[in-house]
Short mmCIF file of N, CA and C in Angstrom, two decimals:
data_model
loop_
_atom_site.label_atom_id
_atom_site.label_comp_id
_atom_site.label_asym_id
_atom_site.label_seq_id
_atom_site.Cartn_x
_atom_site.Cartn_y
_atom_site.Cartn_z
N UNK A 30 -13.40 21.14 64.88
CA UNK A 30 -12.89 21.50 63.57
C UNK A 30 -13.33 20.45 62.55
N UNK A 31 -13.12 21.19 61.65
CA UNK A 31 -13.62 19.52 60.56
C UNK A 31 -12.59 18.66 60.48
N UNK A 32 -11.49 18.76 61.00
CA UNK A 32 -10.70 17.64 60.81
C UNK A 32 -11.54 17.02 62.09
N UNK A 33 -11.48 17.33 63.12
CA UNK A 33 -12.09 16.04 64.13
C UNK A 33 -13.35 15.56 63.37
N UNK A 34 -14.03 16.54 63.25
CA UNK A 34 -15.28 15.63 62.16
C UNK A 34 -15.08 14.55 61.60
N UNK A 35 -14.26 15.18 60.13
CA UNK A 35 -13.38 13.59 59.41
C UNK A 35 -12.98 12.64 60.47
N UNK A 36 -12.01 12.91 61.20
CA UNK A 36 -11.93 11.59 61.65
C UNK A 36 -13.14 11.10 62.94
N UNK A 37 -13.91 11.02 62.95
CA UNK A 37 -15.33 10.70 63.32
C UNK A 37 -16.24 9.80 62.47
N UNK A 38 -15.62 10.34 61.83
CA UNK A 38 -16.84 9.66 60.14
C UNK A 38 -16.40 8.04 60.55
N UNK A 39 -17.66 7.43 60.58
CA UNK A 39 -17.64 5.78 60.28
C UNK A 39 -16.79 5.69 59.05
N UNK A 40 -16.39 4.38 58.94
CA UNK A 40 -15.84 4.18 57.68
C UNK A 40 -14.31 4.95 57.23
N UNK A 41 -14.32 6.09 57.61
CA UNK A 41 -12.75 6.59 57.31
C UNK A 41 -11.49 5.59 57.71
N UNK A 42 -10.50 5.50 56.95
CA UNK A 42 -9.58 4.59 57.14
C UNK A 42 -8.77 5.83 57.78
N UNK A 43 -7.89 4.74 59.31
CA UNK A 43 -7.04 5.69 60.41
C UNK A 43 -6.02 6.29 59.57
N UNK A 44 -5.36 5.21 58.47
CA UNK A 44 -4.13 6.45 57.36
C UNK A 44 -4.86 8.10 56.59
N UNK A 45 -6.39 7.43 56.10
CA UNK A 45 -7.12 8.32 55.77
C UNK A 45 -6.80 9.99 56.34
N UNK A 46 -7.03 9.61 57.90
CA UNK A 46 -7.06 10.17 59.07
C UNK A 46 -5.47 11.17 59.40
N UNK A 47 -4.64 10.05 59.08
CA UNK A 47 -3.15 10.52 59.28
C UNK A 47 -2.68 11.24 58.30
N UNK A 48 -3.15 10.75 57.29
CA UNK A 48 -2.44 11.86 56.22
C UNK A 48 -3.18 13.29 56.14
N UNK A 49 -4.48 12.86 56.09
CA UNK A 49 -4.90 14.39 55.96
C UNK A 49 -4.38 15.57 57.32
N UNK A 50 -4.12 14.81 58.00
CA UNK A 50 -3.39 15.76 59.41
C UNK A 50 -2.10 16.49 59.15
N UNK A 51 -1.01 15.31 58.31
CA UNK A 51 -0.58 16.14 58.24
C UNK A 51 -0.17 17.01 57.18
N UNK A 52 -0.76 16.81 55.60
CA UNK A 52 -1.16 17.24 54.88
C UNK A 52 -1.41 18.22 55.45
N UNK A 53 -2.49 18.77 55.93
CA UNK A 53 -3.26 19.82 56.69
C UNK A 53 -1.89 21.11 57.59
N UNK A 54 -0.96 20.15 58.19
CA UNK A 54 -0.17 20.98 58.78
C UNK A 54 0.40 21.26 57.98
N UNK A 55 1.38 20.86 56.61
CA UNK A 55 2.09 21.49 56.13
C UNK A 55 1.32 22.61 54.96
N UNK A 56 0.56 22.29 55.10
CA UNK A 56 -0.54 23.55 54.44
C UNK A 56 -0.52 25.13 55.14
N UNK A 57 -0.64 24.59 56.59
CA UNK A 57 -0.42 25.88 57.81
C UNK A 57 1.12 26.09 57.41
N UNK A 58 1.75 25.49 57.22
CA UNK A 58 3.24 26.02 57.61
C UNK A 58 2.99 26.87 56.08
N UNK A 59 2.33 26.18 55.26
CA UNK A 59 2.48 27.02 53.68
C UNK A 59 2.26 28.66 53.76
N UNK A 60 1.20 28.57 55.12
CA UNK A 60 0.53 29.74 55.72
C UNK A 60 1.13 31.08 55.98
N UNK A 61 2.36 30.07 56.39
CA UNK A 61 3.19 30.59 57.42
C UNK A 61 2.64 31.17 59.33
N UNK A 62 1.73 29.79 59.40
CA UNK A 62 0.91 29.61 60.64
C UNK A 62 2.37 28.09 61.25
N UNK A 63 3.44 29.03 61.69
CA UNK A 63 4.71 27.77 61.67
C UNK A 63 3.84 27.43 63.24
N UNK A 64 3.57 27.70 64.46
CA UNK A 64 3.35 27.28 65.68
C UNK A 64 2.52 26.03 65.41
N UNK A 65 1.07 26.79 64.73
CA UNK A 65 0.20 25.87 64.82
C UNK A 65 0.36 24.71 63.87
N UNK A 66 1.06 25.09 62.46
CA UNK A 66 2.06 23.85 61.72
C UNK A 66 2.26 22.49 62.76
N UNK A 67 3.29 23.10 63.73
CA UNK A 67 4.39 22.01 64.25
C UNK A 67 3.72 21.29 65.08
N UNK A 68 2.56 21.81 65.75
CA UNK A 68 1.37 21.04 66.84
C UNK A 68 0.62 20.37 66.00
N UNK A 69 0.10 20.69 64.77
CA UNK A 69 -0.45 19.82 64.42
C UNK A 69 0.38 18.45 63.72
N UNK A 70 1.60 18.71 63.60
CA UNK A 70 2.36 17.88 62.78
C UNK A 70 3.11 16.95 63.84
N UNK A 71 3.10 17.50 64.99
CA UNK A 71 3.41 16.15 66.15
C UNK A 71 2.37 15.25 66.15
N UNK A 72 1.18 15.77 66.30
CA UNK A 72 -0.09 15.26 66.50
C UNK A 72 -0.06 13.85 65.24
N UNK A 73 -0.30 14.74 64.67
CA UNK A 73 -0.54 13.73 63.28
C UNK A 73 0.98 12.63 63.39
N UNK A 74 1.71 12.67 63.68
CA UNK A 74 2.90 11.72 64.08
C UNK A 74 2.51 10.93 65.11
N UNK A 75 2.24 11.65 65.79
CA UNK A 75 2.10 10.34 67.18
C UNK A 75 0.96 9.62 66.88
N UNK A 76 0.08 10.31 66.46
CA UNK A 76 -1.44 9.56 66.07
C UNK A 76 -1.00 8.24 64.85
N UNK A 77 -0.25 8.31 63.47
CA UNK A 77 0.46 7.80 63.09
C UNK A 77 1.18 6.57 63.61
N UNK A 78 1.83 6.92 64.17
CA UNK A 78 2.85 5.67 64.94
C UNK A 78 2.00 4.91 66.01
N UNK A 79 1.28 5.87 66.91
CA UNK A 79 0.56 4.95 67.19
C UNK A 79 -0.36 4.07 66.76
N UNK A 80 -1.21 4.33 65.47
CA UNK A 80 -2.41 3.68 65.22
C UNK A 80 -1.77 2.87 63.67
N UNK A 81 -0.54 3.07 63.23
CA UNK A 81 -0.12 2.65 61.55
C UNK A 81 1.36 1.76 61.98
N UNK A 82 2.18 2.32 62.95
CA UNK A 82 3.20 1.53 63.66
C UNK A 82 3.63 2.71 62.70
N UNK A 83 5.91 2.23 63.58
CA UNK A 83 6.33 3.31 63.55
C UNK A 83 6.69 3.57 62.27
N UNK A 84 6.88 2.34 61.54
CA UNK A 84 7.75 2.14 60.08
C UNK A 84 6.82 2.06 58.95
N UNK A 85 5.13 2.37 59.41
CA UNK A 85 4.25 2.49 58.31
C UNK A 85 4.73 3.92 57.09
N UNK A 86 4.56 3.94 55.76
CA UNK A 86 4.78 4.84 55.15
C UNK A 86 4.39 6.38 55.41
N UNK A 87 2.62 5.68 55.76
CA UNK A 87 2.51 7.54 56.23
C UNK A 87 3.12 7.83 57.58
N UNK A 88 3.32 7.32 58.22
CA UNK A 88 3.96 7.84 59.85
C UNK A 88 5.19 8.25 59.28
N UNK A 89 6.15 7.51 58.33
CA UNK A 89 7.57 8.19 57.39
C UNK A 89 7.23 9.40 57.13
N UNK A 90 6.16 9.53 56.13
CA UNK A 90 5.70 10.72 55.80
C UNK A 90 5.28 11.76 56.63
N UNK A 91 4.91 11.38 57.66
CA UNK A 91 4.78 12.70 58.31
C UNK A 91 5.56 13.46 59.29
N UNK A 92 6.53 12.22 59.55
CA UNK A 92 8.00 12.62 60.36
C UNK A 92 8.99 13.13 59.85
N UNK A 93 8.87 13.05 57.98
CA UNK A 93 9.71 13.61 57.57
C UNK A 93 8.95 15.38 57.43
N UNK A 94 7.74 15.38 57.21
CA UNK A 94 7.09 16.37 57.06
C UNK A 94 7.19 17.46 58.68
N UNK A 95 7.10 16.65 59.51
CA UNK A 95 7.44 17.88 60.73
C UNK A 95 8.46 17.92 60.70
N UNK A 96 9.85 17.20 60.68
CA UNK A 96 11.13 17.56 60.55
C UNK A 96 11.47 18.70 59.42
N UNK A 97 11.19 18.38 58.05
CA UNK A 97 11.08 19.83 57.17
C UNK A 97 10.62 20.87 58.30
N UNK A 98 9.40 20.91 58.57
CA UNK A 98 8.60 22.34 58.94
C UNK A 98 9.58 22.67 60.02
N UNK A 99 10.10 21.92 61.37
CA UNK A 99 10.90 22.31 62.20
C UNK A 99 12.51 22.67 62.08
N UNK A 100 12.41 22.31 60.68
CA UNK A 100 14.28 22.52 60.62
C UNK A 100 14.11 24.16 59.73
N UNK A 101 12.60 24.45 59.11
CA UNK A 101 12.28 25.74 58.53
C UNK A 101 11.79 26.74 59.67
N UNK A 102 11.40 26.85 60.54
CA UNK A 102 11.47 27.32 61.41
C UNK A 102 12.69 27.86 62.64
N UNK A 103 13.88 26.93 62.25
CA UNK A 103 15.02 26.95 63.14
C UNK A 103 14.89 26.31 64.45
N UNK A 104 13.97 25.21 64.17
CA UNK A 104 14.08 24.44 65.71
C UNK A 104 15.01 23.15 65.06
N UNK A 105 16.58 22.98 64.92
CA UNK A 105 17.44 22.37 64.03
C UNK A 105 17.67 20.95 65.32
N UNK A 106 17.64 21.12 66.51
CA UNK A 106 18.49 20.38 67.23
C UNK A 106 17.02 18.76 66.69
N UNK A 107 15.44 19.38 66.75
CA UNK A 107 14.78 18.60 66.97
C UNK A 107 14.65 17.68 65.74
N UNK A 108 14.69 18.83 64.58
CA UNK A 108 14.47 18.38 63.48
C UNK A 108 15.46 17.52 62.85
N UNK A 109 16.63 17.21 63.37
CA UNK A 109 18.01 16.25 62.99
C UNK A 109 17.81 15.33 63.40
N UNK A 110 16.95 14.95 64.80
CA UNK A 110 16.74 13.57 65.46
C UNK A 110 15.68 13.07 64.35
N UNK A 111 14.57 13.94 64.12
CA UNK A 111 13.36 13.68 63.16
C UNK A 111 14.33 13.03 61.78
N UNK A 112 14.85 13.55 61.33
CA UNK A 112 15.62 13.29 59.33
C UNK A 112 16.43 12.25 59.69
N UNK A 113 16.80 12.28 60.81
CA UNK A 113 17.68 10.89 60.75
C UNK A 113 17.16 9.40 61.18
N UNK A 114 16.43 9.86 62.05
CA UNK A 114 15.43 8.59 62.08
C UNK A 114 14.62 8.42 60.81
N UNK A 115 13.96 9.55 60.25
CA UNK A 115 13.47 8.80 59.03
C UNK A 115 14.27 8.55 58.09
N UNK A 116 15.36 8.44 57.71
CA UNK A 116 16.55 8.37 56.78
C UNK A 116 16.79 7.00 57.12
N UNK A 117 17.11 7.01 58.64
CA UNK A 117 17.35 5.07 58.49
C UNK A 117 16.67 4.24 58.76
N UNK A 118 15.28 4.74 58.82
CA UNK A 118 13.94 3.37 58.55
C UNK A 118 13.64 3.57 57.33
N UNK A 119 13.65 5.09 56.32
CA UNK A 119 13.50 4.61 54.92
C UNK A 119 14.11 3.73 54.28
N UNK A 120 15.78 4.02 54.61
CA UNK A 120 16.87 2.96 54.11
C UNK A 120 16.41 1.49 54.14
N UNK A 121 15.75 1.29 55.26
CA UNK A 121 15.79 -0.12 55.94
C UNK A 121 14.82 -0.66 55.08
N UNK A 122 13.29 0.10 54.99
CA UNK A 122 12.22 -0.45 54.54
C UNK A 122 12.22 -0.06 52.66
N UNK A 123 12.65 1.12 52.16
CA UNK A 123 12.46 1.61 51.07
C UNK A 123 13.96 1.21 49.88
N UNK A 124 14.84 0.95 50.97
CA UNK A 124 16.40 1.26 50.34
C UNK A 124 16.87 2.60 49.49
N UNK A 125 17.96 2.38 50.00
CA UNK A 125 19.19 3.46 49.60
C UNK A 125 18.63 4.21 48.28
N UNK A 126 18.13 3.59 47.47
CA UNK A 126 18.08 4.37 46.42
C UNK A 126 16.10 4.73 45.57
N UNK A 127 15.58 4.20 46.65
CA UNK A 127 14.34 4.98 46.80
C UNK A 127 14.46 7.02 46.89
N UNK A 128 13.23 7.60 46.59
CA UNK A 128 13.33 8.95 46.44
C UNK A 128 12.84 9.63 48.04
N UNK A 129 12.24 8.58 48.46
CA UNK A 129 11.97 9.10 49.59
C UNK A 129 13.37 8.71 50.73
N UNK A 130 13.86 7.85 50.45
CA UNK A 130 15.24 7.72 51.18
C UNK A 130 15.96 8.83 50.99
N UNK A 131 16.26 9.25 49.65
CA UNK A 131 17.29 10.27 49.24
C UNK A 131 16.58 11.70 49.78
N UNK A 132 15.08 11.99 49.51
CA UNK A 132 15.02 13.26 50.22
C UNK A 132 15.01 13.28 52.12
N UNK A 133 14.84 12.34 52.60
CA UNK A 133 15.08 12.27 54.16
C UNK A 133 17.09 12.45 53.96
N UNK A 134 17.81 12.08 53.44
CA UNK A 134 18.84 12.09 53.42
C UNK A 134 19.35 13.66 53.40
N UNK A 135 18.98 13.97 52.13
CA UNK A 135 18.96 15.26 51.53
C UNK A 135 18.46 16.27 53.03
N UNK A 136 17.24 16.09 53.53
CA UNK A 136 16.93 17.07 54.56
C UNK A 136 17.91 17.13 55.48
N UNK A 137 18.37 15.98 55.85
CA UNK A 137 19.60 15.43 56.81
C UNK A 137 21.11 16.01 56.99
N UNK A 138 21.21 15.73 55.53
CA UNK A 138 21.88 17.18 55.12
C UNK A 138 22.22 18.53 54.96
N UNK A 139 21.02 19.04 54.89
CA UNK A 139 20.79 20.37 55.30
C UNK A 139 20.85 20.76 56.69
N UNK A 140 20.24 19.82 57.17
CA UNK A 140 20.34 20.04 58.90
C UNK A 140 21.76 20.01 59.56
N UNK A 141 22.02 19.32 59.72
CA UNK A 141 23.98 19.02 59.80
C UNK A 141 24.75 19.67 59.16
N UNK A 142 24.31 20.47 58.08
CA UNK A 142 25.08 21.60 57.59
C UNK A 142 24.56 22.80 58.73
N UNK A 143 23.27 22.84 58.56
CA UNK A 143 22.97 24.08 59.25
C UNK A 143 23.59 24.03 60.74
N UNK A 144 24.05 22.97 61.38
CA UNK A 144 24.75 22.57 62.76
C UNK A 144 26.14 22.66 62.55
N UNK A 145 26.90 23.25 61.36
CA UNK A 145 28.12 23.16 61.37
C UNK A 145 29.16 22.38 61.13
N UNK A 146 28.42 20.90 60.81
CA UNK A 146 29.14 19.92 60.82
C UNK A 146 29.19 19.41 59.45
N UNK A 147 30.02 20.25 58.58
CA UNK A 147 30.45 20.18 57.46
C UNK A 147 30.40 18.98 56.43
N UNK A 148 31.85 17.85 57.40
CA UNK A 148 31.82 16.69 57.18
C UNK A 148 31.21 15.67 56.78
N UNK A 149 30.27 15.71 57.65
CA UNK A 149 29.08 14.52 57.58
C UNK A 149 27.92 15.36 56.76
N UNK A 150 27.38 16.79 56.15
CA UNK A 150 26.77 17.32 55.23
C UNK A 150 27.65 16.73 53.81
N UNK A 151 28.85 16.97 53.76
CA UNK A 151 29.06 16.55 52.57
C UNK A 151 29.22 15.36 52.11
N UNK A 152 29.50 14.36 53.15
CA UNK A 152 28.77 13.02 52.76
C UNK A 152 27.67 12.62 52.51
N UNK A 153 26.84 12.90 53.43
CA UNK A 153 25.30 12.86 52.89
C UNK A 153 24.82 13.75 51.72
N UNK A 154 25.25 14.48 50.84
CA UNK A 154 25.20 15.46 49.76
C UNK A 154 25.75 14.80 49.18
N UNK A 155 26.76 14.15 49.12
CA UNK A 155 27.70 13.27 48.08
C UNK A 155 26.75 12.03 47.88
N UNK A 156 26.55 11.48 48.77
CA UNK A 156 25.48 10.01 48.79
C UNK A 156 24.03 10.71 47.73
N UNK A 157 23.12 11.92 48.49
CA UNK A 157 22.10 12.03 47.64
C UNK A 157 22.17 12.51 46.04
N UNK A 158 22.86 12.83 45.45
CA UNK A 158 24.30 13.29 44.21
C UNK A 158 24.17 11.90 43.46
N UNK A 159 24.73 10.61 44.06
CA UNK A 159 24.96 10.10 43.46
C UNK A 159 23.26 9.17 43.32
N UNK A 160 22.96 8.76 44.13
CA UNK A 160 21.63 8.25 43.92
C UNK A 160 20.79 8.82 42.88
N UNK A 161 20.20 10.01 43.28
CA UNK A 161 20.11 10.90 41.81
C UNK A 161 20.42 10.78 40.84
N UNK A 162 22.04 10.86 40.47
CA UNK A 162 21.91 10.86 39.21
C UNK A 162 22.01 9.35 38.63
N UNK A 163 22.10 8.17 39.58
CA UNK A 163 21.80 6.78 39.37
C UNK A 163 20.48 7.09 38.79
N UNK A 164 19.58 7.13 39.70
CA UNK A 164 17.89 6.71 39.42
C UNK A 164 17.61 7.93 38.54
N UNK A 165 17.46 9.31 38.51
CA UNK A 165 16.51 10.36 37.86
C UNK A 165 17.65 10.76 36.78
N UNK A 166 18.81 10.36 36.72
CA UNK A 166 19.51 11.05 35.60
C UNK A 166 20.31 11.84 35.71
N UNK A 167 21.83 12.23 34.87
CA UNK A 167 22.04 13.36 34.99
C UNK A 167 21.64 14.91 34.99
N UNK A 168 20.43 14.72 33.64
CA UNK A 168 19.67 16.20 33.68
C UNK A 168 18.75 16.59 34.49
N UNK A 169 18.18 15.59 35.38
CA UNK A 169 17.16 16.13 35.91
C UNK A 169 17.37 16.98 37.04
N UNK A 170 16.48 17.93 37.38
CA UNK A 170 16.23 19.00 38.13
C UNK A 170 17.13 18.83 39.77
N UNK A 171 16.54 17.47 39.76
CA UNK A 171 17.05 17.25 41.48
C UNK A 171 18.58 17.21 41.38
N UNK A 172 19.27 16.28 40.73
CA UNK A 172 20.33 15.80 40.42
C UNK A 172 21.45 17.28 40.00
N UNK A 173 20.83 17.96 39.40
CA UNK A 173 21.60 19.63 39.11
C UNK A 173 21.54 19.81 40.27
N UNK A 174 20.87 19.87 41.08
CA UNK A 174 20.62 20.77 42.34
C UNK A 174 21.37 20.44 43.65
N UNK A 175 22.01 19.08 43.10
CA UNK A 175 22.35 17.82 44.45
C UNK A 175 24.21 18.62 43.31
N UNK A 176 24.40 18.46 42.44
CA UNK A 176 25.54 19.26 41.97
C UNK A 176 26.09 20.12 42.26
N UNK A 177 24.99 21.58 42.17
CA UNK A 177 25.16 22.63 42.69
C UNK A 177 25.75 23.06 43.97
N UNK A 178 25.11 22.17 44.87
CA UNK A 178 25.47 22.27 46.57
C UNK A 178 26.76 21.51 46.38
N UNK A 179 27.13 20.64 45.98
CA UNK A 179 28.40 20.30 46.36
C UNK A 179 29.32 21.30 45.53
N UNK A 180 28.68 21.94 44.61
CA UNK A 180 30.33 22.53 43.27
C UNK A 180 31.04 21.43 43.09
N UNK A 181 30.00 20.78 42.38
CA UNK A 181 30.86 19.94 41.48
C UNK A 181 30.22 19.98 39.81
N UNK A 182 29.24 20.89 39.47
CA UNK A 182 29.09 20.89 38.21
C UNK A 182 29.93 22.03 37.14
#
């Protein structure tokens, strides 16, 4: 395929490599090609962690990216281990009130709602709520939307 090509090419940098993978998968999932999505989006993870380590940004990025595609698909049990691990190495490396913390949070949320477990959704909805409207504002788009789900606007 031409992705093995690309990564063949002398000179390509291995993130080069990682992102376009999984870039590439969530393109398939755009497809709605969800199987071949989620294979390529492990791939591009493990390739990631292995070759960038686990807490590099794009390996974040792409663990949060197969966790989306697998929690859209309804594979929920896998995709909660995925959002929560990246939720608390973003925390660790990005902090609490980074955007990429708050949307691993936010997915985290959704997932644990979609599992029933109310409780801990509306804490984590309450946490991404308030970060929001700390950093992007009250009007902005995300911050309405982090409102909405709780009913509190």
């Amino acid at each position: 395929t031409s992705l093995q090509l690309y990564a063949e090419v002398e000179g390509v940098e291995e993130i080069e490599v990682c992102t376009a993978m999984y870039e590439l998968s969530w393109s398939l999932y755009r497809q709605r090609s969800y199987e071949e999505s989620a294979s390529l989006g492990r791939q591009a993870l493990e390739r990631s962690e292995r070759s960038l380590g686990p807490l590099h940004q794009a390996t974040l990025n792409a663990q949060y990216s197969l966790a989306s595609n697998l929690m859209n698909v309804g594979r929920v049990s896998e995709s909660e281990e995925l959002f929560r691990r990246t939720y608390l190495q973003q925390s660790k490396i990005l902090g609490c009130k980074d955007m990429n913390t708050v949307n691993a949070a936010n997915g985290l949320a959704i997932v644990v709602q979609k599992l029933g477990r109310m409780k801990e959704a509306i804490g984590l909805y309450e946490e991404v709520f308030h970060v929001r409207a700390d950093v992007l504002g009250p009007t902005h788009s995300g911050t309405k939307n982090s409102c909405v789900v709780l009913g509190t606007c």
